[in-house]
Amino acid sequence: PAAPGPCQRFHGRCGQNVALAAEGLGAARVSGYCHGLVFSRSHLRPGELFEVGGAAGTRPPAGVVTCRGEGPDGKRAL
């Protein structure tokens, strides 16, 4: 397997209901369900994995999207 690259960070341009933390490594919705878009600072490379998650111990609200990824070999990774 390829060595992992640097961590993806969130771009500073984000929705008005998003607060970025930890130098762009974290993002949280601060109010409501609208205007909560976030983007990565750089594109994902082919085969690069990413994870979308929520705070531990919280019940997911309605409208949560679960993302799954695949490695370059086509195997499900998440």
Coordinates of C-alpha atoms in Angstrom, one line a residue:
P1 CA 0.0 0.0 0.0
A2 CA 1.0 3.6 -0.6
A3 CA 2.2 5.7 2.3
P4 CA -0.4 8.1 3.5
G5 CA -0.1 11.7 2.4
P6 CA -0.6 14.7 4.6
C7 CA -4.0 15.2 6.3
Q8 CA -6.7 16.9 4.3
R9 CA -7.7 20.2 5.7
F10 CA -10.9 22.2 5.2
H11 CA -10.8 25.3 3.0
G12 CA -11.4 28.6 4.8
R13 CA -14.4 29.4 2.5
C14 CA -17.3 27.6 4.1
G15 CA -21.0 28.0 4.9
Q16 CA -22.1 30.7 7.3
N17 CA -23.2 28.1 9.8
V18 CA -19.8 26.3 10.0
A19 CA -17.0 26.9 12.4
L20 CA -13.5 25.5 11.5
A21 CA -11.2 24.3 14.2
A22 CA -7.7 22.8 14.7
E23 CA -6.1 24.7 11.8
G24 CA -8.7 23.4 9.4
L25 CA -8.7 19.8 10.5
G26 CA -12.1 20.0 12.0
A27 CA -15.4 21.6 11.2
A28 CA -18.7 21.8 13.1
R29 CA -22.2 23.0 12.3
V30 CA -23.0 25.9 14.7
S31 CA -26.6 26.6 13.8
G32 CA -29.4 25.1 11.7
Y33 CA -29.1 22.8 8.7
C34 CA -28.7 25.3 5.9
H35 CA -25.4 27.0 4.8
G36 CA -23.3 24.1 6.2
L37 CA -21.0 23.4 3.2
V38 CA -17.3 22.7 3.6
F39 CA -14.7 22.1 1.0
S40 CA -11.2 20.6 1.2
R41 CA -8.2 22.8 0.6
S42 CA -6.9 20.5 -2.1
H43 CA -8.4 17.9 -4.4
L44 CA -8.5 14.2 -3.5
R45 CA -5.9 12.1 -5.4
P46 CA -7.2 9.0 -7.2
G47 CA -7.5 6.2 -4.6
E48 CA -7.2 8.6 -1.6
L49 CA -9.6 7.8 1.2
F50 CA -11.5 10.2 3.3
E51 CA -13.9 9.9 6.3
V52 CA -17.0 11.8 7.2
G53 CA -18.0 11.4 10.8
G54 CA -19.8 12.9 13.7
A55 CA -19.1 13.5 17.4
A56 CA -18.9 10.3 19.5
G57 CA -21.9 9.6 21.6
T58 CA -24.3 11.9 19.7
R59 CA -27.4 10.7 18.0
P60 CA -27.3 11.7 14.3
P61 CA -30.0 14.2 13.3
A62 CA -32.2 13.8 10.3
G63 CA -30.5 14.6 7.0
V64 CA -27.1 13.1 7.8
V65 CA -25.2 11.7 4.9
T66 CA -23.0 8.6 5.3
C67 CA -20.1 8.4 2.9
R68 CA -18.2 5.3 1.9
G69 CA -14.9 5.1 0.0
E70 CA -13.0 2.6 -2.1
G71 CA -9.3 2.1 -2.4
P72 CA -7.6 1.9 -5.8
D73 CA -8.1 -1.9 -5.7
G74 CA -11.9 -1.5 -5.6
K75 CA -12.2 -2.9 -2.1
R76 CA -14.6 -1.1 0.2
A77 CA -12.6 0.9 2.7
L78 CA -15.2 2.6 5.0

